[in-house]
Tab-separated table of C-alpha atoms in Angstrom:
chain	number	residue	atom	x	y	z
V	1	MET	CA	5.570	-28.539	-49.267
V	2	MET	CA	5.437	-31.567	-51.582
V	3	LEU	CA	9.250	-31.558	-51.917
V	4	LYS	CA	9.648	-31.559	-48.156
V	5	PHE	CA	7.178	-34.404	-47.858
V	6	ILE	CA	9.036	-36.537	-50.444
V	7	THR	CA	12.359	-35.863	-48.728
V	8	SER	CA	10.922	-37.003	-45.392
V	9	LEU	CA	9.634	-40.198	-46.956
V	10	LEU	CA	13.081	-41.002	-48.362
V	11	VAL	CA	14.770	-40.439	-45.001
V	12	LEU	CA	12.194	-42.592	-43.256
V	13	ALA	CA	12.693	-45.404	-45.779
V	14	SER	CA	16.449	-45.351	-45.329
V	15	PHE	CA	16.117	-45.608	-41.570
V	16	ALA	CA	13.683	-48.485	-41.869
V	17	ALA	CA	16.083	-50.349	-44.152
V	18	ALA	CA	18.974	-49.850	-41.765
V	19	GLU	CA	16.984	-51.215	-38.886
V	20	ALA	CA	15.963	-54.213	-40.865
V	21	ALA	CA	19.620	-54.957	-41.807
V	22	SER	CA	21.074	-54.654	-38.277
V	23	PRO	CA	21.665	-58.063	-36.307
V	24	LYS	CA	19.439	-58.735	-33.389
V	25	PRO	CA	19.950	-61.129	-30.496
V	26	SER	CA	18.015	-64.239	-30.956
V	27	THR	CA	15.254	-64.756	-28.552
V	28	SER	CA	14.145	-68.052	-29.979
V	29	PRO	CA	13.808	-70.808	-27.432
V	30	HIS	CA	15.614	-73.096	-29.755
V	31	ALA	CA	18.584	-70.846	-29.729
V	32	LYS	CA	18.773	-70.722	-25.976
V	33	ARG	CA	18.500	-74.441	-25.654
V	34	GLY	CA	20.650	-75.223	-28.613
V	35	GLY	CA	17.816	-76.553	-30.617
V	36	PRO	CA	17.915	-78.020	-34.042
V	37	SER	CA	17.942	-74.755	-35.855
V	38	GLN	CA	21.430	-74.023	-34.611
V	39	ARG	CA	23.923	-76.707	-35.231
V	40	ALA	CA	27.419	-76.636	-33.933
V	41	LYS	CA	30.004	-77.611	-36.438
V	42	PRO	CA	33.651	-78.014	-35.841
V	43	SER	CA	35.688	-75.169	-37.200
V	44	PRO	CA	39.187	-75.666	-38.156
V	45	GLU	CA	41.649	-73.620	-36.308
V	46	GLY	CA	44.994	-72.793	-37.129
V	47	PRO	CA	47.939	-74.637	-35.828
V	48	GLY	CA	48.543	-74.161	-32.239
V	49	THR	CA	44.965	-73.738	-31.403
V	50	SER	CA	42.961	-76.046	-29.403
V	51	GLY	CA	39.399	-76.540	-28.749
V	52	CYS	CA	36.326	-76.946	-31.012
V	53	THR	CA	34.852	-74.569	-33.610
V	54	TYR	CA	31.115	-74.141	-34.320
V	55	THR	CA	29.148	-72.978	-37.375
V	56	PHE	CA	25.718	-71.410	-36.892
V	57	ILE	CA	23.070	-71.507	-39.611
V	58	VAL	CA	20.942	-68.371	-39.441
V	59	PRO	CA	17.400	-68.455	-40.950
V	60	GLN	CA	17.159	-66.751	-44.299
V	61	GLN	CA	15.550	-63.311	-44.221
V	62	HIS	CA	13.812	-61.677	-47.122
V	63	LEU	CA	14.878	-58.067	-47.550
V	64	THR	CA	12.238	-55.676	-48.886
V	65	GLY	CA	14.146	-52.396	-48.723
V	66	PRO	CA	17.559	-51.016	-49.538
V	67	ILE	CA	20.532	-52.421	-47.703
V	68	CYS	CA	22.726	-49.907	-45.895
V	69	LEU	CA	26.021	-50.512	-44.319
V	70	ASN	CA	26.230	-49.452	-40.733
V	71	THR	CA	29.642	-49.018	-39.269
V	72	ARG	CA	28.553	-48.084	-35.813
V	73	SER	CA	28.372	-50.421	-32.928
V	74	PRO	CA	25.200	-52.464	-32.666
V	75	VAL	CA	24.238	-51.257	-29.227
V	76	SER	CA	24.453	-47.542	-29.880
V	77	HIS	CA	22.991	-47.912	-33.393
V	78	ASN	CA	20.022	-49.819	-32.157
V	79	SER	CA	19.162	-47.295	-29.448
V	80	ILE	CA	19.425	-44.331	-31.849
V	81	ASN	CA	17.286	-46.030	-34.488
V	82	GLN	CA	14.481	-46.665	-32.017
V	83	SER	CA	14.157	-43.024	-30.959
V	84	GLU	CA	14.483	-41.717	-34.470
V	85	LEU	CA	11.970	-44.263	-35.679
V	86	GLN	CA	9.378	-42.978	-33.263
V	87	VAL	CA	10.029	-39.411	-34.364
V	88	MET	CA	9.759	-40.448	-37.994
V	89	HIS	CA	6.489	-42.295	-37.308
V	90	GLN	CA	5.141	-39.146	-35.720
V	91	GLU	CA	6.274	-37.049	-38.679
V	92	MET	CA	4.761	-39.561	-41.083
V	93	ARG	CA	1.431	-39.373	-39.310
V	94	GLU	CA	1.570	-35.576	-39.449
V	95	GLN	CA	2.538	-35.631	-43.117
V	96	GLN	CA	-0.275	-38.098	-43.879
V	97	GLN	CA	-2.654	-35.700	-42.131
V	98	GLN	CA	-1.220	-32.883	-44.225
V	99	ILE	CA	-1.677	-35.012	-47.332
V	100	GLU	CA	-5.332	-35.545	-46.447
V	101	ASP	CA	-5.728	-31.827	-45.818
V	102	LEU	CA	-4.042	-31.093	-49.130
V	103	ARG	CA	-6.296	-33.626	-50.886
V	104	GLN	CA	-9.374	-31.975	-49.416
V	105	MET	CA	-8.043	-28.546	-50.358
V	106	VAL	CA	-7.395	-29.770	-53.894
V	107	GLU	CA	-10.933	-31.116	-54.123
V	108	VAL	CA	-12.309	-27.795	-52.852
V	109	ASP	CA	-10.038	-25.865	-55.163
V	110	GLY	CA	-11.174	-28.039	-58.077
V	111	SER	CA	-14.840	-27.260	-57.416
V	112	VAL	CA	-13.985	-23.585	-57.063
V	113	LEU	CA	-12.044	-23.756	-60.302
V	114	ASN	CA	-15.010	-25.318	-62.087
V	115	GLU	CA	-17.269	-22.577	-60.728
V	116	VAL	CA	-14.744	-19.960	-61.886
V	117	LYS	CA	-14.764	-21.514	-65.353
V	118	ILE	CA	-18.553	-21.474	-65.431
V	119	LEU	CA	-18.601	-17.847	-64.273
V	120	ARG	CA	-16.049	-16.931	-66.948
V	121	LYS	CA	-18.224	-18.549	-69.580
V	122	GLU	CA	-21.337	-16.767	-68.317
V	123	ASN	CA	-19.380	-13.518	-68.189
V	124	HIS	CA	-18.356	-14.017	-71.804
V	125	ASN	CA	-21.979	-14.647	-72.815
V	126	MET	CA	-23.112	-11.615	-70.839
V	127	ASN	CA	-20.498	-9.451	-72.523
V	128	SER	CA	-21.695	-10.662	-75.915
V	129	ARG	CA	-25.320	-9.860	-74.995
V	130	VAL	CA	-24.356	-6.419	-73.671
V	131	SER	CA	-22.468	-5.702	-76.890
V	132	GLN	CA	-25.482	-6.774	-78.925
V	133	LEU	CA	-27.836	-4.592	-76.851
V	134	TYR	CA	-25.460	-1.655	-77.114
V	135	THR	CA	-25.346	-2.011	-80.899
V	136	GLN	CA	-29.140	-2.239	-81.078
V	137	LEU	CA	-29.564	0.794	-78.810
V	138	LEU	CA	-27.112	2.779	-80.886
V	139	HIS	CA	-29.017	1.848	-84.048
V	140	GLU	CA	-32.332	2.925	-82.479
V	141	ILE	CA	-30.824	6.236	-81.324
V	142	ILE	CA	-29.562	6.943	-84.833
V	143	GLN	CA	-32.957	5.999	-86.291
V	144	LYS	CA	-34.793	8.251	-83.825
V	145	LYS	CA	-32.500	11.121	-84.709
V	146	ASP	CA	-33.310	10.562	-88.368
V	147	ASN	CA	-37.046	10.411	-87.568
V	148	SER	CA	-36.856	13.593	-85.521
V	149	LEU	CA	-35.086	15.294	-88.399
V	150	GLU	CA	-37.790	14.164	-90.829
V	151	PHE	CA	-40.482	15.261	-88.373
V	152	SER	CA	-38.940	18.703	-88.047
V	153	GLN	CA	-38.776	18.972	-91.828
V	154	LEU	CA	-42.445	17.982	-92.149
V	155	GLU	CA	-43.338	20.430	-89.402
V	156	ASN	CA	-41.557	23.199	-91.269
V	157	LYS	CA	-43.427	22.260	-94.439
V	158	VAL	CA	-46.752	22.325	-92.559
V	159	LEU	CA	-45.914	25.742	-91.144
V	160	ASN	CA	-45.045	27.011	-94.607
V	161	VAL	CA	-48.284	25.628	-96.053
V	162	THR	CA	-50.245	27.140	-93.159
V	163	ALA	CA	-48.656	30.510	-93.791
V	164	GLN	CA	-49.561	30.239	-97.474
V	165	VAL	CA	-53.142	29.290	-96.593
V	166	LEU	CA	-53.401	32.287	-94.275
V	167	ARG	CA	-52.091	34.578	-96.982
V	168	LEU	CA	-54.557	33.127	-99.490
V	169	SER	CA	-57.365	33.487	-96.941
V	170	SER	CA	-56.537	37.146	-96.367
V	171	LYS	CA	-56.433	37.707	-100.126
V	172	TYR	CA	-59.755	35.916	-100.488
V	173	LYS	CA	-61.348	38.059	-97.793
V	174	GLU	CA	-60.023	41.188	-99.461
V	175	LEU	CA	-61.466	40.030	-102.781
V	176	GLU	CA	-64.789	39.426	-101.053
V	177	ARG	CA	-64.739	42.946	-99.646
V	178	LYS	CA	-63.951	44.343	-103.067
V	179	TYR	CA	-66.707	42.261	-104.593
V	180	THR	CA	-69.184	43.470	-101.970
V	181	ALA	CA	-68.192	47.059	-102.696
V	182	LEU	CA	-68.600	46.492	-106.436
V	183	SER	CA	-71.971	44.818	-105.875
V	184	LEU	CA	-73.072	47.795	-103.813
V	185	ILE	CA	-71.977	50.177	-106.571
V	186	LEU	CA	-73.817	48.131	-109.193
V	187	ASN	CA	-76.969	48.008	-107.093
V	188	ASN	CA	-76.814	51.747	-106.512
V	189	GLN	CA	-76.362	52.253	-110.234
V	190	SER	CA	-79.320	49.987	-110.983
V	191	HIS	CA	-81.411	51.946	-108.490
V	192	THR	CA	-80.313	55.221	-110.112
V	193	LEU	CA	-81.121	53.860	-113.562
V	194	SER	CA	-84.558	52.845	-112.360
V	195	GLU	CA	-85.251	56.325	-111.006
V	196	LEU	CA	-83.985	57.918	-114.237
V	197	GLU	CA	-86.234	55.650	-116.246
V	198	GLN	CA	-89.210	56.652	-114.111
V	199	LEU	CA	-88.376	60.368	-114.532
V	200	CYS	CA	-87.959	59.869	-118.240
V	201	THR	CA	-91.325	58.186	-118.438
V	202	VAL	CA	-93.017	61.037	-116.547
V	203	HIS	CA	-91.441	63.655	-118.791
V	204	CYS	CA	-92.451	61.739	-121.859
V	205	LEU	CA	-96.164	61.824	-120.901
V	206	GLY	CA	-96.515	65.404	-122.199
V	207	HIS	CA	-95.237	64.368	-125.601
V	208	GLN	CA	-97.175	61.141	-125.921
V	209	GLN	CA	-99.346	62.260	-128.864
V	210	GLN	CA	-96.428	63.529	-130.904
V	211	LEU	CA	-93.920	60.847	-130.184
V	212	LYS	CA	-96.393	57.933	-129.882
V	213	GLN	CA	-93.867	55.990	-127.873
V	214	ALA	CA	-94.343	52.937	-125.798
V	215	PRO	CA	-95.938	53.297	-122.374
V	216	GLY	CA	-93.840	53.587	-119.235
V	217	GLU	CA	-91.857	50.487	-118.426
V	218	PRO	CA	-92.162	48.832	-115.030
V	219	PRO	CA	-89.368	49.572	-112.579
V	220	LEU	CA	-86.525	47.174	-111.924
V	221	VAL	CA	-87.366	44.759	-109.147
V	222	ALA	CA	-84.654	42.825	-107.323
V	223	VAL	CA	-86.751	39.684	-107.296
V	224	ILE	CA	-85.725	36.487	-109.010
V	225	PRO	CA	-88.787	34.298	-109.676
V	226	ASN	CA	-88.845	30.632	-108.728
V	227	SER	CA	-89.540	29.417	-112.253
V	228	LEU	CA	-86.335	30.248	-114.072
V	229	ASN	CA	-86.014	28.769	-117.512
V	230	SER	CA	-83.249	26.330	-116.610
V	231	SER	CA	-80.854	25.333	-113.895
V	232	ASN	CA	-78.126	26.990	-115.946
V	233	ASN	CA	-79.784	30.391	-115.435
V	234	ARG	CA	-79.986	29.738	-111.722
V	235	SER	CA	-76.309	28.833	-111.543
V	236	LYS	CA	-75.436	32.053	-113.375
V	237	SER	CA	-77.314	34.092	-110.782
V	238	LEU	CA	-75.236	32.725	-107.926
V	239	VAL	CA	-72.059	34.419	-106.810
V	240	SER	CA	-69.036	32.147	-106.738
V	241	GLY	CA	-67.774	31.533	-103.214
V	242	ASN	CA	-71.025	32.487	-101.451
V	243	GLU	CA	-74.250	30.879	-102.643
V	244	ILE	CA	-76.447	33.089	-100.461
V	245	LEU	CA	-75.826	36.273	-102.512
V	246	LYS	CA	-77.270	36.792	-106.013
V	247	ASP	CA	-75.998	38.769	-108.935
V	248	GLN	CA	-78.335	41.707	-109.573
V	249	VAL	CA	-76.751	42.508	-112.933
V	250	TYR	CA	-78.175	39.315	-114.375
V	251	SER	CA	-81.628	40.230	-113.077
V	252	MET	CA	-81.431	43.670	-114.689
V	253	ALA	CA	-80.308	42.121	-117.951
V	254	GLN	CA	-83.336	39.814	-117.902
V	255	ASP	CA	-85.680	42.735	-117.254
V	256	ARG	CA	-84.139	44.780	-120.075
V	257	LEU	CA	-84.442	41.799	-122.424
V	258	LYS	CA	-88.145	41.418	-121.569
V	259	ARG	CA	-88.746	45.115	-122.145
V	260	THR	CA	-87.149	45.076	-125.579
V	261	GLU	CA	-89.260	42.093	-126.630
V	262	GLN	CA	-92.595	43.723	-125.676
V	263	PRO	CA	-94.545	45.330	-128.593
V	264	PRO	CA	-95.472	48.987	-128.108
V	265	PRO	CA	-99.120	49.388	-126.985
V	266	THR	CA	-101.505	51.788	-128.636
V	267	THR	CA	-102.295	53.644	-125.442
V	268	ILE	CA	-100.190	54.866	-122.559
V	269	PRO	CA	-101.603	53.806	-119.139
V	270	MET	CA	-101.035	55.681	-115.918
V	271	VAL	CA	-97.730	54.839	-114.248
V	272	THR	CA	-97.780	53.517	-110.641
V	273	THR	CA	-94.264	53.917	-109.237
V	274	LYS	CA	-92.993	51.216	-106.901
V	275	THR	CA	-89.636	51.085	-105.234
V	276	ALA	CA	-87.233	48.477	-106.615
V	277	GLY	CA	-85.536	47.891	-103.304
V	278	PRO	CA	-83.512	47.176	-101.427
V	279	TRP	CA	-85.932	46.940	-98.529
V	280	LYS	CA	-85.155	46.709	-94.850
V	281	ASP	CA	-86.971	43.345	-94.652
V	282	CYS	CA	-89.559	41.214	-96.426
V	283	LEU	CA	-92.463	43.023	-94.777
V	284	GLN	CA	-91.501	46.251	-96.470
V	285	ALA	CA	-91.283	44.414	-99.799
V	286	LEU	CA	-94.778	43.051	-99.187
V	287	GLU	CA	-96.074	46.507	-98.399
V	288	ASP	CA	-94.601	47.725	-101.693
V	289	GLY	CA	-96.797	45.247	-103.526
V	290	HIS	CA	-94.465	42.270	-104.012
V	291	GLN	CA	-96.620	39.372	-102.848
V	292	SER	CA	-94.876	36.395	-104.440
V	293	ASN	CA	-92.404	34.141	-102.667
V	294	GLY	CA	-88.865	34.507	-103.863
V	295	ILE	CA	-85.401	35.935	-103.357
V	296	TYR	CA	-85.346	39.643	-102.441
V	297	LEU	CA	-82.579	42.139	-101.908
V	298	ILE	CA	-82.719	43.775	-98.464
V	299	LYS	CA	-80.566	46.227	-96.552
V	300	PRO	CA	-81.103	46.675	-92.793
V	301	THR	CA	-81.262	50.231	-91.552
V	302	THR	CA	-78.520	49.574	-88.980
V	303	ILE	CA	-75.823	48.833	-91.538
V	304	SER	CA	-74.978	49.617	-95.148
V	305	ARG	CA	-74.873	45.983	-96.092
V	306	LEU	CA	-76.879	44.313	-98.811
V	307	MET	CA	-78.083	40.775	-98.386
V	308	GLN	CA	-80.387	38.473	-100.266
V	309	VAL	CA	-83.025	36.456	-98.454
V	310	TRP	CA	-86.016	34.297	-99.184
V	311	CYS	CA	-89.276	36.123	-98.498
V	312	GLU	CA	-92.227	33.944	-97.514
V	313	HIS	CA	-95.530	35.678	-98.259
V	314	GLU	CA	-97.851	32.668	-98.303
V	315	GLU	CA	-97.513	31.835	-94.607
V	316	GLY	CA	-100.079	33.749	-92.586
V	317	PRO	CA	-100.269	37.405	-93.565
V	318	GLY	CA	-96.852	37.189	-95.274
V	319	GLY	CA	-93.799	39.371	-94.848
V	320	TRP	CA	-91.651	36.623	-93.281
V	321	THR	CA	-87.867	36.677	-93.750
V	322	VAL	CA	-86.538	33.116	-93.802
V	323	ILE	CA	-83.305	32.726	-91.799
V	324	GLN	CA	-83.034	28.916	-91.925
V	325	ARG	CA	-84.477	26.034	-93.953
V	326	ARG	CA	-83.972	22.247	-93.826
V	327	GLN	CA	-85.804	20.057	-96.305
V	328	ASP	CA	-83.686	17.439	-98.104
V	329	GLY	CA	-80.250	17.097	-96.470
V	330	SER	CA	-78.466	18.562	-99.506
V	331	VAL	CA	-76.382	20.987	-97.389
V	332	ASN	CA	-73.997	20.016	-94.631
V	333	PHE	CA	-74.740	21.985	-91.439
V	334	PHE	CA	-71.775	20.633	-89.433
V	335	ARG	CA	-69.607	23.688	-90.066
V	336	SER	CA	-67.178	26.099	-88.457
V	337	TRP	CA	-67.818	29.361	-86.635
V	338	GLU	CA	-66.932	31.475	-89.664
V	339	SER	CA	-69.420	29.591	-91.849
V	340	TYR	CA	-72.236	30.081	-89.350
V	341	LYS	CA	-71.280	33.733	-89.044
V	342	GLN	CA	-71.318	34.511	-92.790
V	343	GLY	CA	-74.034	32.047	-93.868
V	344	PHE	CA	-74.082	29.129	-96.306
V	345	GLY	CA	-76.327	27.045	-98.532
V	346	ASN	CA	-78.774	27.842	-101.359
V	347	ILE	CA	-81.437	30.487	-100.733
V	348	ASP	CA	-84.097	28.600	-102.687
V	349	GLY	CA	-83.169	25.343	-100.901
V	350	GLU	CA	-81.411	24.521	-97.652
V	351	TYR	CA	-79.533	27.465	-96.207
V	352	TRP	CA	-78.495	29.408	-93.127
V	353	LEU	CA	-78.710	33.195	-93.459
V	354	GLY	CA	-75.730	33.888	-91.185
V	355	LEU	CA	-75.472	35.035	-87.572
V	356	GLU	CA	-74.109	38.438	-88.569
V	357	ASN	CA	-77.020	39.037	-90.951
V	358	ILE	CA	-79.517	37.840	-88.346
V	359	TYR	CA	-77.950	40.229	-85.836
V	360	TRP	CA	-78.340	43.271	-88.104
V	361	LEU	CA	-81.897	42.275	-89.037
V	362	THR	CA	-83.213	41.615	-85.545
V	363	ASN	CA	-81.638	44.698	-84.007
V	364	GLN	CA	-83.267	47.206	-86.357
V	365	ASP	CA	-86.774	46.525	-85.004
V	366	ASN	CA	-88.758	44.237	-82.691
V	367	TYR	CA	-89.058	40.868	-84.423
V	368	LYS	CA	-90.867	37.657	-83.658
V	369	LEU	CA	-89.832	34.147	-84.627
V	370	ARG	CA	-91.955	31.423	-86.163
V	371	ILE	CA	-90.670	27.864	-86.636
V	372	LEU	CA	-92.570	25.508	-88.963
V	373	MET	CA	-91.921	21.785	-88.558
V	374	ASP	CA	-93.103	18.803	-90.655
V	375	ASP	CA	-92.698	15.169	-89.694
V	376	TRP	CA	-92.505	12.227	-92.083
V	377	GLN	CA	-96.198	11.406	-91.663
V	378	GLY	CA	-97.367	14.754	-93.068
V	379	ARG	CA	-98.137	16.478	-89.791
V	380	ARG	CA	-97.201	20.173	-89.514
V	381	VAL	CA	-96.810	22.111	-86.273
V	382	PHE	CA	-95.402	25.494	-85.358
V	383	ALA	CA	-93.742	27.264	-82.465
V	384	GLU	CA	-93.784	31.055	-82.217
V	385	TYR	CA	-91.955	33.469	-79.898
V	386	ASP	CA	-93.163	37.072	-79.637
V	387	ASP	CA	-89.604	38.424	-79.339
V	388	PHE	CA	-86.468	37.212	-81.058
V	389	ARG	CA	-83.026	38.703	-81.510
V	390	VAL	CA	-79.350	37.830	-81.157
V	391	GLU	CA	-76.550	39.862	-79.588
V	392	ALA	CA	-73.379	40.948	-81.388
V	393	GLU	CA	-70.424	38.689	-82.092
V	394	GLY	CA	-68.613	40.084	-79.050
V	395	ASP	CA	-71.250	38.299	-76.943
V	396	PHE	CA	-71.086	35.228	-79.234
V	397	TYR	CA	-74.532	35.966	-80.694
V	398	ARG	CA	-76.366	35.291	-77.439
V	399	LEU	CA	-80.020	34.276	-77.934
V	400	ARG	CA	-82.893	36.449	-76.662
V	401	LEU	CA	-86.393	34.940	-76.757
V	402	GLY	CA	-89.828	36.132	-75.726
V	403	HIS	CA	-92.972	34.207	-74.771
V	404	TYR	CA	-93.966	31.021	-76.562
V	405	HIS	CA	-97.225	29.982	-78.142
V	406	GLY	CA	-98.030	27.315	-80.711
V	407	ASN	CA	-98.823	23.588	-80.979
V	408	ALA	CA	-95.319	22.106	-81.283
V	409	GLY	CA	-94.324	22.472	-77.622
V	410	ASP	CA	-91.684	24.792	-76.204
V	411	SER	CA	-88.236	23.281	-76.823
V	412	PHE	CA	-86.442	26.562	-77.505
V	413	SER	CA	-86.875	28.558	-74.279
V	414	TRP	CA	-84.416	26.159	-72.616
V	415	HIS	CA	-81.767	27.728	-74.873
V	416	ASN	CA	-82.743	31.311	-74.080
V	417	GLY	CA	-79.804	33.486	-72.996
V	418	LYS	CA	-77.207	30.992	-74.282
V	419	GLN	CA	-74.320	31.788	-76.590
V	420	PHE	CA	-73.855	30.164	-79.996
V	421	THR	CA	-71.528	27.153	-80.153
V	422	THR	CA	-69.748	25.501	-83.065
V	423	LEU	CA	-67.133	22.781	-83.275
V	424	ASP	CA	-64.280	25.306	-83.212
V	425	ARG	CA	-65.891	27.774	-80.789
V	426	ASP	CA	-67.183	26.076	-77.615
V	427	ARG	CA	-69.452	28.403	-75.617
V	428	ASP	CA	-71.847	25.916	-73.987
V	429	LEU	CA	-71.901	24.981	-70.315
V	430	TYR	CA	-71.192	21.291	-70.861
V	431	SER	CA	-67.835	19.788	-69.890
V	432	GLY	CA	-67.309	18.758	-73.519
V	433	ASN	CA	-68.261	20.445	-76.771
V	434	CYS	CA	-71.963	19.952	-77.512
V	435	ALA	CA	-71.416	20.762	-81.191
V	436	HIS	CA	-69.204	17.672	-81.412
V	437	TYR	CA	-72.005	15.432	-80.133
V	438	GLN	CA	-74.930	17.222	-81.829
V	439	LYS	CA	-73.106	17.596	-85.180
V	440	GLY	CA	-74.136	21.190	-85.825
V	441	GLY	CA	-74.103	24.779	-84.598
V	442	TRP	CA	-76.733	25.980	-82.105
V	443	TRP	CA	-77.347	27.864	-78.885
V	444	TYR	CA	-76.400	24.788	-76.886
V	445	TYR	CA	-76.737	24.603	-73.112
V	446	THR	CA	-75.914	21.157	-71.667
V	447	CYS	CA	-76.611	20.152	-74.421
V	448	ALA	CA	-79.979	20.640	-76.232
V	449	HIS	CA	-83.773	20.335	-76.198
V	450	SER	CA	-83.800	21.319	-79.869
V	451	ASN	CA	-81.191	20.894	-82.597
V	452	LEU	CA	-82.560	22.238	-85.867
V	453	ASN	CA	-79.067	22.498	-87.386
V	454	GLY	CA	-78.212	18.834	-86.768
V	455	VAL	CA	-77.887	15.936	-89.212
V	456	TRP	CA	-80.868	15.481	-91.566
V	457	TYR	CA	-81.808	11.789	-91.312
V	458	LYS	CA	-84.273	10.381	-93.797
V	459	GLY	CA	-87.301	8.542	-92.467
V	460	GLY	CA	-87.722	10.100	-89.016
V	461	HIS	CA	-86.464	7.668	-86.407
V	462	TYR	CA	-82.696	7.323	-86.595
V	463	ARG	CA	-80.031	5.297	-84.825
V	464	SER	CA	-76.929	7.196	-83.816
V	465	LYS	CA	-74.431	7.157	-80.979
V	466	TYR	CA	-75.558	10.657	-80.014
V	467	GLN	CA	-78.738	12.709	-80.437
V	468	ASP	CA	-77.522	14.538	-83.512
V	469	GLY	CA	-80.604	14.647	-85.739
V	470	VAL	CA	-82.858	17.573	-86.671
V	471	TYR	CA	-85.122	17.281	-83.640
V	472	TRP	CA	-87.542	19.224	-81.453
V	473	ALA	CA	-87.791	17.424	-78.132
V	474	GLU	CA	-91.403	18.442	-77.436
V	475	PHE	CA	-92.477	17.224	-80.887
V	476	ARG	CA	-91.589	13.610	-81.691
V	477	GLY	CA	-88.653	13.526	-79.231
V	478	GLY	CA	-84.883	13.684	-79.600
V	479	ALA	CA	-84.556	10.412	-81.545
V	480	TYR	CA	-86.771	11.615	-84.404
V	481	SER	CA	-85.287	13.670	-87.242
V	482	LEU	CA	-87.841	16.035	-88.778
V	483	LYS	CA	-88.508	16.140	-92.495
V	484	ARG	CA	-88.788	19.904	-92.971
V	485	VAL	CA	-87.965	22.896	-90.778
V	486	VAL	CA	-88.263	26.611	-91.570
V	487	MET	CA	-87.196	29.428	-89.235
V	488	MET	CA	-88.514	32.880	-90.230
V	489	ILE	CA	-88.832	36.283	-88.624
V	490	CYS	CA	-91.196	39.211	-89.063
V	491	PRO	CA	-91.740	42.542	-87.286
V	492	ASN	CA	-94.184	42.397	-84.388
V	493	GLN	CA	-96.619	44.825	-86.000
V	494	ILE	CA	-98.272	41.973	-87.932
V	495	LEU	CA	-100.883	40.261	-85.806
V	496	LEU	CA	-101.951	36.673	-86.475
């Protein structure tokens, strides 16, 4: 288009120059009248000519364009140039309009080009950012794969350790069973030895004048007194792994040592035979003449299982079997289901006899429950229930209580008929686990009016996020942790 436009301009210029160079008739008034601008001069003629010759002086014209030679006649040339000039003017106007349109288009195209450049630059930046994000994402994916691999390896290690722990636990339980069987054999042997010693003593009475031997020795008693010589002796009497049981062999060794150190008397008194146990409960031990508080070996009639308990003979008429004691906070009572089932603690201190042992004890006869409670100001109260027993483990040791009487207030009947709950065995009726909030194991409901297996706080009033102290709601309230608590049972045949 630009080439065509330039060609048109050249043609138009050539026509304009030709028109400017062509002669035109003078229309000046001076020329018509023969004015001063046109002077007539004589012109020489050749010989034989006559007349005058004139010379005209034409005004000088300034040419601004190219000069073209026109060989055509003036009349026809002039008429053609006029028509073509008009056409060329029209074409020039159209081409000027096209030039303006092209200029506008160029301006628009320039702005569009600038926008395209800007978009290209932004596109380049965006591509760089996308590449960076892709690299980062790829790095994170690789890192997560590595983390997942490490996690799976750790998980496998945990599973292996768990399997080892389970194997060790099964071995430990089997060792406990073997130890229990051996303890039973040793106790049976000690009982047999005691009977043989009694028979030997009776047979020796007929030969007392000839032999002049020592009088009959007292029978073996499975009672360990409170005043042992040292804490080392006490630690020797405990069985490793379960502090509730005692080693009867050590007790027999002590009795034999005392017998060998006694000098032979001059006379032989009458022998009063007493059973050496085990007894079915502390009341039977009391009836056999053992009236001192201490650790006794008992065996319920409903099972061939030996257990050691603390017998309390100074409270009331005596014969109480202690199943729980809190007094100094030395034992942690926030334990698992298995711990509460088997029992834990020290029999001469803080301890829990064990739900399984309590079940076998309370289901061999009709028992009552007495709870002694001391506050930090020296006040002692009690709560007693004329019937107390727990169901088997299949019913989660459900609590069965009788009627209440005492001066502490009834905070235990609210738990009657409820199953036992620990942190790992939730059997309460609360939406959460009451053992988590009360920090113990108990016959929780929603949650508790009493919590004798809670946290032992020193000083009474305690500040905690939850009511987790050793409390009896009817005595000093739920925000007061008692100083001393003893739970003990006795057959109903003893009347207060």
